[in-house]
XYZ file of C-alpha atoms in Angstrom:
563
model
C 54.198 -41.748 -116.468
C 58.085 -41.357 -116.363
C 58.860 -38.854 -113.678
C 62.447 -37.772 -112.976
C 63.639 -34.127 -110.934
C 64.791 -32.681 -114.690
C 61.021 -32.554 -116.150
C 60.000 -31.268 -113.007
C 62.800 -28.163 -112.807
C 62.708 -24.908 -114.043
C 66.263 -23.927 -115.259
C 67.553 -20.069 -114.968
C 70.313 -19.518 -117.716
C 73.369 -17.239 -116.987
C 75.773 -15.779 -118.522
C 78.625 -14.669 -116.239
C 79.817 -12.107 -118.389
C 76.978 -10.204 -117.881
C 75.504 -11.356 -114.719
C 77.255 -9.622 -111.446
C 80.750 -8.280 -111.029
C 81.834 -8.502 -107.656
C 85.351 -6.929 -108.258
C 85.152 -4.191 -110.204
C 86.899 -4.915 -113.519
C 83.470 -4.349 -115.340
C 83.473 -8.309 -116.290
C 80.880 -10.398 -114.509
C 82.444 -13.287 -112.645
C 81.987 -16.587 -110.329
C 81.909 -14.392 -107.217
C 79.359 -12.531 -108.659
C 77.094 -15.129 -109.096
C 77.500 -16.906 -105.958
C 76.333 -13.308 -104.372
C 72.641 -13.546 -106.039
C 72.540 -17.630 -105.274
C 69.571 -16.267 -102.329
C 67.851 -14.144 -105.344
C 67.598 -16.941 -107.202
C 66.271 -18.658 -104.228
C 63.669 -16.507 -103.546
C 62.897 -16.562 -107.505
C 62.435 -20.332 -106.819
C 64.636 -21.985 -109.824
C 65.820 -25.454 -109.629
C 69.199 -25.302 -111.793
C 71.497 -22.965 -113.145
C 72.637 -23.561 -116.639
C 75.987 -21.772 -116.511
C 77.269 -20.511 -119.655
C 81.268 -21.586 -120.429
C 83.424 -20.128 -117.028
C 86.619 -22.307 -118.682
C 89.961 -20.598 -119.834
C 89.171 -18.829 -122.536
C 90.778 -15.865 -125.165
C 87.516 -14.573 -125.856
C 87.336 -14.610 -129.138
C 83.473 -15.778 -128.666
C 83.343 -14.792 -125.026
C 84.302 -18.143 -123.634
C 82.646 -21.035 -126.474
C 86.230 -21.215 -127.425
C 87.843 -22.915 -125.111
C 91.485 -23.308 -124.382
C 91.494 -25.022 -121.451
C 88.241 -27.649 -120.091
C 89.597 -27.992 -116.771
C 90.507 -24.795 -115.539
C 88.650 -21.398 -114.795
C 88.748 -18.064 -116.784
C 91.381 -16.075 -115.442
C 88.307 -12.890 -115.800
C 86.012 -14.927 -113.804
C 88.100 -16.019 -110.842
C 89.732 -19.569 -109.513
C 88.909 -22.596 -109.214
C 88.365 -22.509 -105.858
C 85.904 -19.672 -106.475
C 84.109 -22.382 -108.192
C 83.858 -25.002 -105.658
C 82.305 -21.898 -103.436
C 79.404 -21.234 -105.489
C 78.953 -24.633 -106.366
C 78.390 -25.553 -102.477
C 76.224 -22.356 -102.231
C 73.869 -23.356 -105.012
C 74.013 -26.913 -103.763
C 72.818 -25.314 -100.474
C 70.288 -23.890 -101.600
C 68.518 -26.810 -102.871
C 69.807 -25.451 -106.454
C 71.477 -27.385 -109.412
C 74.694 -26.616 -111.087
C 74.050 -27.557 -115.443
C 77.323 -26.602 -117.116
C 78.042 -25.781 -120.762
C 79.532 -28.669 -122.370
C 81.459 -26.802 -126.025
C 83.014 -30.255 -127.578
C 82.175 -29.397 -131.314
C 85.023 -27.542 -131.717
C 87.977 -25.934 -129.140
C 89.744 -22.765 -129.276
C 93.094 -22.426 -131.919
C 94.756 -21.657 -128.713
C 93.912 -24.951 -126.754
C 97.277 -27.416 -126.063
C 95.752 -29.716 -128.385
C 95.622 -27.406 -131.536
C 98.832 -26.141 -130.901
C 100.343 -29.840 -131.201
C 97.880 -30.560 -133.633
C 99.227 -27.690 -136.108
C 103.508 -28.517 -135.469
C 103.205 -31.026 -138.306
C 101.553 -33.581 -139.954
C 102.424 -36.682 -138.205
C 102.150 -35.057 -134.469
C 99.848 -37.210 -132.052
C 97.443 -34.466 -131.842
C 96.736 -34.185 -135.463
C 93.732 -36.003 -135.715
C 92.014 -34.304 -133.040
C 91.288 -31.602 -135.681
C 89.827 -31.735 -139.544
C 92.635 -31.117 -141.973
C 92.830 -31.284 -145.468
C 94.835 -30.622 -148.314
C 94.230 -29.556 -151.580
C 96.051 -29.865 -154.841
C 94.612 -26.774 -156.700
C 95.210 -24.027 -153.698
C 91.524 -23.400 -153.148
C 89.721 -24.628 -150.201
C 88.724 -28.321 -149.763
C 84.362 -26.968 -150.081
C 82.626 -24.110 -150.606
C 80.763 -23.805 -147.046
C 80.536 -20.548 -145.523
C 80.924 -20.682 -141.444
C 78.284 -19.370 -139.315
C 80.364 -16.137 -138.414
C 81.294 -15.288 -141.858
C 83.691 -16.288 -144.372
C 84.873 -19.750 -145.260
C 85.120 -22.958 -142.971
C 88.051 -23.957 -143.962
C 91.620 -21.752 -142.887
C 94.608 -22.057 -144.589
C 97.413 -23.266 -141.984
C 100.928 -22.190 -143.380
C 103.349 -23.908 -141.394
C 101.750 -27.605 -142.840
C 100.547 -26.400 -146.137
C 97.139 -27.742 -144.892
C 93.423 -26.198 -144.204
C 91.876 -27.265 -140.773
C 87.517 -27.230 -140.442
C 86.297 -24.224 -138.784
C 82.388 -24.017 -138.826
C 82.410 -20.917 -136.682
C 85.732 -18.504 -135.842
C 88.563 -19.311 -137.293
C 89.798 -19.716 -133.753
C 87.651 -22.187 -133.299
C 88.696 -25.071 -135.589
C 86.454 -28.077 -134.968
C 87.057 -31.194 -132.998
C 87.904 -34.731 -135.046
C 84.844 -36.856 -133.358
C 86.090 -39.748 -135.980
C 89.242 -40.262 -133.529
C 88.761 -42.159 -130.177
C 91.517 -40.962 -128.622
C 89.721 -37.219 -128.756
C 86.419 -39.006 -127.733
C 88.076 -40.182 -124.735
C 89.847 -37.135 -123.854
C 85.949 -35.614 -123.886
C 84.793 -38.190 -121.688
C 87.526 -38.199 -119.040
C 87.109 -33.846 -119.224
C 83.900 -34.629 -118.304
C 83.862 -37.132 -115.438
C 86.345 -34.586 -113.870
C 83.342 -32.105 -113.568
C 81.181 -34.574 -112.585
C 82.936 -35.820 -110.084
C 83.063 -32.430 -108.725
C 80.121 -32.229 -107.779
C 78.128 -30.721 -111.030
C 74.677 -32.135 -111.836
C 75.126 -32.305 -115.934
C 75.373 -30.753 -119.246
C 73.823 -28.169 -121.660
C 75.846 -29.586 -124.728
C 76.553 -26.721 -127.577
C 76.292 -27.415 -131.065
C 76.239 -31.275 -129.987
C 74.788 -32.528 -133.223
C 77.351 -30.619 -135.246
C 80.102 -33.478 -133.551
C 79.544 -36.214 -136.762
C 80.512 -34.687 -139.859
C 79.914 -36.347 -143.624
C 83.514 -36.938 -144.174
C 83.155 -37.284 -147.787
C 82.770 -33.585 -147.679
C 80.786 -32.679 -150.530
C 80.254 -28.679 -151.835
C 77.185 -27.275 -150.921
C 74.315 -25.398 -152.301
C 74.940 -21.705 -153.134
C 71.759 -20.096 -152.447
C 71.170 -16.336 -154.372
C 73.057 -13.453 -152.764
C 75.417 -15.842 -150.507
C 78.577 -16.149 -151.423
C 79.335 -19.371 -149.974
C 77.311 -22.680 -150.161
C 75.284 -24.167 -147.448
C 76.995 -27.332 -146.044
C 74.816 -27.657 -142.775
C 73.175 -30.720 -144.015
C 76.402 -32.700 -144.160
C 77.330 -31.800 -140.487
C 73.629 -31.435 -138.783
C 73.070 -34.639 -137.576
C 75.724 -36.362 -139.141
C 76.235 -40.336 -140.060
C 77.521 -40.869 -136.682
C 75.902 -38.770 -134.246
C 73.702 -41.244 -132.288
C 76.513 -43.506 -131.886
C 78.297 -40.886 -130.521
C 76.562 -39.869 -127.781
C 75.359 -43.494 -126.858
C 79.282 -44.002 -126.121
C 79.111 -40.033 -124.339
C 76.022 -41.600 -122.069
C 77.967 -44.872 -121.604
C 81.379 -43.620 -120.440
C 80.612 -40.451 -119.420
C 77.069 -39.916 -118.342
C 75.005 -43.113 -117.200
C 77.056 -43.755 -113.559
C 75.805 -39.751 -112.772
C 72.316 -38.192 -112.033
C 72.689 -35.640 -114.439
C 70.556 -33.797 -116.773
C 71.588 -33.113 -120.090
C 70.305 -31.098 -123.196
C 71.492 -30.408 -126.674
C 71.489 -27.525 -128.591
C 70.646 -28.639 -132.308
C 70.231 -26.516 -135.051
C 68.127 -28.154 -137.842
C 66.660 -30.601 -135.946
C 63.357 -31.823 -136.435
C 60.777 -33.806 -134.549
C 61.696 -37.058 -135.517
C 65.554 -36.198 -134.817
C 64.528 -35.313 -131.695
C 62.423 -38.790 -130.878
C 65.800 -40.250 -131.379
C 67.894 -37.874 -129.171
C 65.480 -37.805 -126.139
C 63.816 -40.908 -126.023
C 63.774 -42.915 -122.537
C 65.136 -46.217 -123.839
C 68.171 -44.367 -126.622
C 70.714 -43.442 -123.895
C 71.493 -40.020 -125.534
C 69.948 -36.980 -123.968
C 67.380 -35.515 -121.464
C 65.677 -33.208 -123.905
C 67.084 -31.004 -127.114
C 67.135 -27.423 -128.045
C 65.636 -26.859 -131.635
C 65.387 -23.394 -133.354
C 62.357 -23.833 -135.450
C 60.580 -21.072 -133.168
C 63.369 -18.533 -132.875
C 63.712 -18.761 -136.829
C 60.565 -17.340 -137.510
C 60.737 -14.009 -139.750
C 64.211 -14.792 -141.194
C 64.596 -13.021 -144.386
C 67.042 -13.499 -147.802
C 69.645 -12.462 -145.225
C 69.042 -14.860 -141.915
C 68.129 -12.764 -138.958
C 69.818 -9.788 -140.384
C 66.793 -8.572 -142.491
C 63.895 -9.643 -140.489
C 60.257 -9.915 -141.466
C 57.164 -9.940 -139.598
C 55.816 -13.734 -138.403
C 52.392 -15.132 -137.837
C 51.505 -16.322 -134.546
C 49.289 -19.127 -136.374
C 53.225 -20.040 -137.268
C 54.684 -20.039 -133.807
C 51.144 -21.982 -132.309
C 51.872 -24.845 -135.523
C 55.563 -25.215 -134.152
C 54.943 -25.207 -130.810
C 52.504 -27.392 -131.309
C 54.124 -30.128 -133.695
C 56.484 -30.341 -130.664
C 54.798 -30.609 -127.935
C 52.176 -33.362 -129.969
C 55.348 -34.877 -131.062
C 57.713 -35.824 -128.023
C 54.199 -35.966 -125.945
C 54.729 -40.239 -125.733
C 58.233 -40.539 -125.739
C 60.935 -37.522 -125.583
C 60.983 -34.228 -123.807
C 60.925 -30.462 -124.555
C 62.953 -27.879 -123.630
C 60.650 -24.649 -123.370
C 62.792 -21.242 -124.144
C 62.218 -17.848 -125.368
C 65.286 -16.345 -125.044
C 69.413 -17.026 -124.282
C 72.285 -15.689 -124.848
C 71.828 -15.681 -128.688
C 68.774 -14.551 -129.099
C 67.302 -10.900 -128.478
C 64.859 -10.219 -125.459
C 62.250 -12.203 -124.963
C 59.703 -9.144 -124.487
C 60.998 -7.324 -127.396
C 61.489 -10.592 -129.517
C 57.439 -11.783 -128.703
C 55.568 -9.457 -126.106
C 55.237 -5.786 -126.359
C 58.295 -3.877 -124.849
C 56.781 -0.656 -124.893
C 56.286 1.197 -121.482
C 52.408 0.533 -121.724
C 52.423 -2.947 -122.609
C 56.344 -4.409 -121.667
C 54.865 -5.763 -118.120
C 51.799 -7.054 -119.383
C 53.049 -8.722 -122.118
C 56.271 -9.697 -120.498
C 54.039 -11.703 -117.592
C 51.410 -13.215 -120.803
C 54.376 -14.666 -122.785
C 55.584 -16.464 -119.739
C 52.044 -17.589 -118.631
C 52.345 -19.520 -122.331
C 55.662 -21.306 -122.130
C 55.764 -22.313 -118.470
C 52.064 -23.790 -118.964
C 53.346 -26.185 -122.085
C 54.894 -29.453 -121.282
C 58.445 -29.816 -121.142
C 61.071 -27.914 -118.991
C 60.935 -24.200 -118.750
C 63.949 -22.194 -119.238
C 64.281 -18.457 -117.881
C 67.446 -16.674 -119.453
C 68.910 -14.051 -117.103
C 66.726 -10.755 -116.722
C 63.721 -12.240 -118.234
C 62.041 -12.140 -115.211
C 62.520 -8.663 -114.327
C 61.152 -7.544 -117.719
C 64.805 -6.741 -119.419
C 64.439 -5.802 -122.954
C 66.694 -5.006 -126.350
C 68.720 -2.446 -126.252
C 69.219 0.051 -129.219
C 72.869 1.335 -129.442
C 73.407 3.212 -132.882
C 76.903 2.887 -133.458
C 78.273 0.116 -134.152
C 81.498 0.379 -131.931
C 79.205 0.008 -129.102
C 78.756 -4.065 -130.015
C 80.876 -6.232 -128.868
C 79.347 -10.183 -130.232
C 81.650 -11.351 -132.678
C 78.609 -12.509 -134.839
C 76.633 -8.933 -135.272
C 80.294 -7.363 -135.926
C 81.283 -9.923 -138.648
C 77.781 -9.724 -140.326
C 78.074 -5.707 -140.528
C 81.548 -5.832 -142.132
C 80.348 -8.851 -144.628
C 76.553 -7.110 -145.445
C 76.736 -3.178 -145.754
C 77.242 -1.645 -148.001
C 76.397 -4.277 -150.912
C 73.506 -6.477 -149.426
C 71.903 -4.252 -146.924
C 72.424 -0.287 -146.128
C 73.484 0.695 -142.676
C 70.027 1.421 -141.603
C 68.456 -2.441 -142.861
C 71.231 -3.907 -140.735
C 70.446 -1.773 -137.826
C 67.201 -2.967 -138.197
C 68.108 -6.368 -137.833
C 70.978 -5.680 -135.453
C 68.641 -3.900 -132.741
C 65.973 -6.473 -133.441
C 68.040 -10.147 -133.118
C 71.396 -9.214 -132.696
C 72.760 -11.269 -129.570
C 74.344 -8.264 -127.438
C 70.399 -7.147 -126.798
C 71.043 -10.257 -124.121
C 74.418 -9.739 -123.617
C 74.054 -5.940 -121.912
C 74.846 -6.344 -117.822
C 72.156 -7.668 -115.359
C 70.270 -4.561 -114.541
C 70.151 -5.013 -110.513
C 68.938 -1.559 -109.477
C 68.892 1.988 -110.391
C 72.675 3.485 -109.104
C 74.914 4.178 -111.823
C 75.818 0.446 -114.175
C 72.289 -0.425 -112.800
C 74.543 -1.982 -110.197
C 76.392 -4.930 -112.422
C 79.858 -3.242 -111.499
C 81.762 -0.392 -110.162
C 83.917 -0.080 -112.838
C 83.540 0.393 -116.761
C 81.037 -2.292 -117.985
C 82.519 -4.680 -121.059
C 79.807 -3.994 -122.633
C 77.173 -0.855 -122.381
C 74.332 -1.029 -120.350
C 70.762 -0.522 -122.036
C 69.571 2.551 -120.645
C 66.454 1.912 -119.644
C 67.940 0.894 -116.343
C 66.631 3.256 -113.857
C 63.060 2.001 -114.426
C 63.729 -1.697 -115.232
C 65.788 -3.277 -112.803
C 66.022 -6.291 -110.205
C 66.021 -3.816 -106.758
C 62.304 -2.428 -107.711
C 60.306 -5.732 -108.890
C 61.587 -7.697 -105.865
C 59.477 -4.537 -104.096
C 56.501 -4.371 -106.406
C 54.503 -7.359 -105.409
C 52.824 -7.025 -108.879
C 56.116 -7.256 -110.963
C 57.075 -9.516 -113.585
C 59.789 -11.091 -111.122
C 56.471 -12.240 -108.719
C 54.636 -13.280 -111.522
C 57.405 -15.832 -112.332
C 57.783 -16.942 -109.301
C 54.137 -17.912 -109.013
C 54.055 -19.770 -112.147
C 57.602 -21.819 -110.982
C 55.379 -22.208 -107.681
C 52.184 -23.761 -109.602
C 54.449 -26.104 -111.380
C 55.796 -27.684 -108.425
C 52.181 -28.095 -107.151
C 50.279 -29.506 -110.206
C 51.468 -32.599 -111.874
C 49.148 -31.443 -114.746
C 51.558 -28.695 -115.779
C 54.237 -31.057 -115.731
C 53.272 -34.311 -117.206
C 49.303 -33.101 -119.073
C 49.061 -34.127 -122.759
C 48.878 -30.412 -124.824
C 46.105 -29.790 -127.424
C 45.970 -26.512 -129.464
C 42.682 -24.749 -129.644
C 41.471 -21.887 -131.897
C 44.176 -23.516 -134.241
C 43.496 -20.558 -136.874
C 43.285 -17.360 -134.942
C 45.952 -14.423 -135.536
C 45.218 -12.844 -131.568
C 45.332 -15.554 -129.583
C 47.378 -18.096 -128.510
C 45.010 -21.131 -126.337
C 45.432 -24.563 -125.645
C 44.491 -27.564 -122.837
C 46.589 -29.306 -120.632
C 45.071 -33.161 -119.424
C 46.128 -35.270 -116.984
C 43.192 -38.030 -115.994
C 40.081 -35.386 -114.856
C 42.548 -32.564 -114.552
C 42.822 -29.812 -116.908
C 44.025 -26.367 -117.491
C 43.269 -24.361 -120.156
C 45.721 -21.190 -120.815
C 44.340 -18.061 -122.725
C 47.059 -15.920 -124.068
C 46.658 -12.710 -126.275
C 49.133 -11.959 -128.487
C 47.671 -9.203 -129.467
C 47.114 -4.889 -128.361
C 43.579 -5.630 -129.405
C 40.572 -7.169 -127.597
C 39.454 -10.217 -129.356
C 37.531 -12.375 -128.091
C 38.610 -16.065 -126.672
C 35.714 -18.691 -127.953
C 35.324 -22.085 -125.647
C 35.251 -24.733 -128.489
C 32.450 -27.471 -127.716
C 34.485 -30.365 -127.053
C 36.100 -28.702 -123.901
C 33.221 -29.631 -121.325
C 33.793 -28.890 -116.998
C 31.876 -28.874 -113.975
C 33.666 -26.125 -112.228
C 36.322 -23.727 -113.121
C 39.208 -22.048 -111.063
C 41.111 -19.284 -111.884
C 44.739 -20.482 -111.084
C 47.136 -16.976 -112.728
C 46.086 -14.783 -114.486
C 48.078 -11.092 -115.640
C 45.553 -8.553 -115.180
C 42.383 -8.102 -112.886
C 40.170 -11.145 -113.939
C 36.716 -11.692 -112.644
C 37.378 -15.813 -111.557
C 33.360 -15.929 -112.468
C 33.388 -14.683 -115.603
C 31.580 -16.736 -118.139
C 34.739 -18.433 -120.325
C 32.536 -19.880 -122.945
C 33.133 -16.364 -124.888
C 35.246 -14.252 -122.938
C 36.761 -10.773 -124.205
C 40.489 -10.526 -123.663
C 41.855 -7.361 -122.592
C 45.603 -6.590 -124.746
C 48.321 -9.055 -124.008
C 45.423 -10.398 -121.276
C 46.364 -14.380 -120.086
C 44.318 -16.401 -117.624
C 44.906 -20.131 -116.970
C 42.280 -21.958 -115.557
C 41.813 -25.128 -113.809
C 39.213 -27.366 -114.853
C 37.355 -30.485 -113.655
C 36.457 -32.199 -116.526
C 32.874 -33.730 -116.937
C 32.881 -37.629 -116.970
């Protein structure tokens, strides 16, 4: 057994934006944070992630960066900084930065050299090419609409964009650039920060033969994702990033990777590659996609989201490790997304879907207002929206894909402002994020939802969570078990074991507003049982062998297994 402090953790994701504004401008900020530093205390997390604080325009609220080593001018100084980072430190709790190197902003130093001409010093830290017939070098679209590639007048040459426009990509081929990335980041590290949550990091090694890509039916542009996910180079780069960057530091580290699989991630996170701690896949968050992405969304299985989970945690069980999420910044509520956010069922449900995740193997991750029970927010105009994404997608969709009302659908459903509205912290007017005008709307629901009256209710979501972060540090069997799926086929209910030697839990989770009944398959034989959490009034000596469930009901029970 390979223990280290990361698998043991339970990381807290914000997003300063949103979280606290301690000035008044409406804008969350580093101040802010440092504020709620004893909250999170008392919730009992082990590291912050912190999503990008760097100098920033905004044009995706701070992943386009224009300056690594200096702070947004919105979110205070540097010296702010070093504050919060002793606070947290302080309290026992973990600073994990956002590392953006797949691309920079257009208005970093570097892309402003890069575009003066063609034989500039800085011109291969970006993707340029030229074409001979005037139309773009492929046909990719980029992930925020329109084409990758953007037409640079002044040197008659397109540079590689596979988001904004203003955020042309980084040149990973050149070692200079590599360098530059590793120096930028033991400057952080030497200040005092404890690692890395690494955006897009498998985007980095790009196919530079650059072929077109498939045009799939009502897309306009063609699908070159498999000729920059997980590119030719991308282990070799990050074996140098753990070399001269990351191996002389304790740090944690963990990719986001779009498209990858199982196997990808074997390579990424396994104990003897020198690459990364664990990875962030999106085969979960995917589910219900329709012709249109997230956009037009379907209905999903659960027997789909059990075979996923599943497939992972079987898969990096040996060698590897998971990263356990329901939620971030880019994905809607975790409630509304997988619980029940109605007013009967949001707490219930809220409590059962983090019973499931924080009892799998792998480090838990709990994004910002999660554990008070926040939940997507419905605004029905579209000026109201401020993500960049959801306000490219409604200009490029309606009218001729989907009508205003199928876009709404989608919009109030996965768009990535449901996360985005301000930390509600109690019920006086902005539910207490700011005094001033909010960047960004705050969901109504406020006066009943909010940070001020769960801390109070000992039966709140918020106490919930910090009882399961509490069993984790206590039971090695949460931590380090083997996982095995049970009732593999049922629609209701979401069960599986956790083993470590004669330990073993078993977690019960409906899924469901109806009562089905949990069945104890044969091969899971105890002596005695203990009822470790459960999220509604549970008799602990109830019979288990065939046990009703209750709606959104989850109970996880210890277990001493017979020899």
């Amino acid at each position: 057994m390979n223990k280290t402090w990361w698998k043991e953790s339970v990381i807290y994701q914000i997003y300063p934006r949103s979280f606290n504004d301690s000035n008044g401008d409406g804008i969350g900020d580093i101040n802010g944070i440092t504020e709620k530093i004893p909250y999170l205390s008392e919730l009992g997390i082990d590291v912050i992630w912190l999503s990008p604080v760097y100098q920033s325009p905004n044009d995706d609220n701070g992943y386009d960066i224009s300056d690594y080593r200096n702070i947004m001018d919105e979110f205070g100084t540097m010296e702010d900084f070093d504050g919060m980072l002793a606070k947290a430190h302080e309290h026992g709790i973990r600073i994990m930065m956002d590392l953006v190197v797949n691309h920079s902003s257009d208005e970093h130093q570097w892309f402003q050299e890069s575009r003066k001409s063609k034989d500039n010093p800085c011109r291969e830290y970006y993707i340029w090419k030229k074409t001979d017939n005037g139309e773009p070098p492929t046909n990719w679209g980029a992930a925020f609409g329109g084409s990758v590639w953007e037409y640079d007048e002044q040197t008659g040459e397109y540079y590689l964009h596979l988001f904004s426009k203003k955020q042309p990509d980084l040149n990973w081929e050149n070692p200079v650039l590599r360098n530059e990335v590793y120096e930028m980041m033991r400057f952080w590290l030497d200040k005092g920060i404890d690692g890395f949550r690494m955006d897009v990091v498998n985007f980095i090694s790009k196919d530079t033969s650059y072929p077109q890509g498939e045009i799939r039916e009502g897309h306009k542009y063609g699908d070159g994702s498999k000729y920059y996910m997980n590119g030719p180079r991308i282990h070799e780069f990050l074996q140098e990033m753990n070399k001269e960057a990351l191996s002389p530091y304790d740090t944690i580290t963990v990719g986001e990777m779009p498209g990858v699989t199982v196997e990808e991630g074997k390579l990424y996170t396994g104990k003897h590659r020198n690459e990364l701690n664990m990875v962030f896949h999106f085969e979960h968050v995917g589910l219900g996609d329709g012709q249109y992405g997230k956009w037009d969304p379907r209905p999903w299985k659960l027997t789909e989201l059990k075979e996923i989970f599943s497939k992972w945690q079987k898969g990096l069980e040996e060698d590897g490790w998971n990263s356990l999420y329901w939620s971030n910044h880019d994905q809607p509520r975790a409630i509304s997304r997988w619980g029940n956010d109605s007013e009967e069922y949001r707490v219930t449900s809220g409590k059962m879907i983090a019973a499931c995740l924080h009892m799998m193997q792998g480090t838990p991750y709990i994004y910002q207002g999660e554990e008070i029970g926040m939940t997507n927010v419905k605004f029905n105009d579209i000026n109201d929206y401020r993500d960049i994404e959801t306000l490219n997608a409604y200009r490029d969709l309606t009218p001729n894909s989907l009508t205003h009302d199928e876009i709404f659908k989608g919009i109030h459903e996965r768009g990535r402002d449901n996360a985005r509205t301000p930390v509600q912290w109690d019920a006086s007017p902005n539910a207490g994020f700011t005094d001033g005008t909010p960047w960004i709307n705050v969901n109504p629901n406020y006066e009943g939802i909010n940070a001020e009256a769960v801390l109070k209710n000992e039966d709140s979501i918020f106490h919930f969570y910090k009882k399961l972060i509490q069993l984790r540090k206590h039971n090695e069997v949460i931590v380090y078990g083997t996982f095995d799926l049970i009732m593999e086929e049922d629609e209701q209910i979401f069960a599986y074991t956790r083993t470590l030697g004669d330990d073993q839990l078993l977690v019960i989770c409906n899924f469901s507003k109806e009562t089905p009944d949990f069945k104890l398959p044969d091969h899971v034989r105890y002596s005695s049982k203990e009822l470790l959490i459960s999220n509604l009034d549970a008799d602990e000596n109830e019979e288990i062998e065939n046990l009703p469930l209750k709606p959104y009901e989850a109970r996880v029970y210890r277990l001493k297994k017979l020899r």
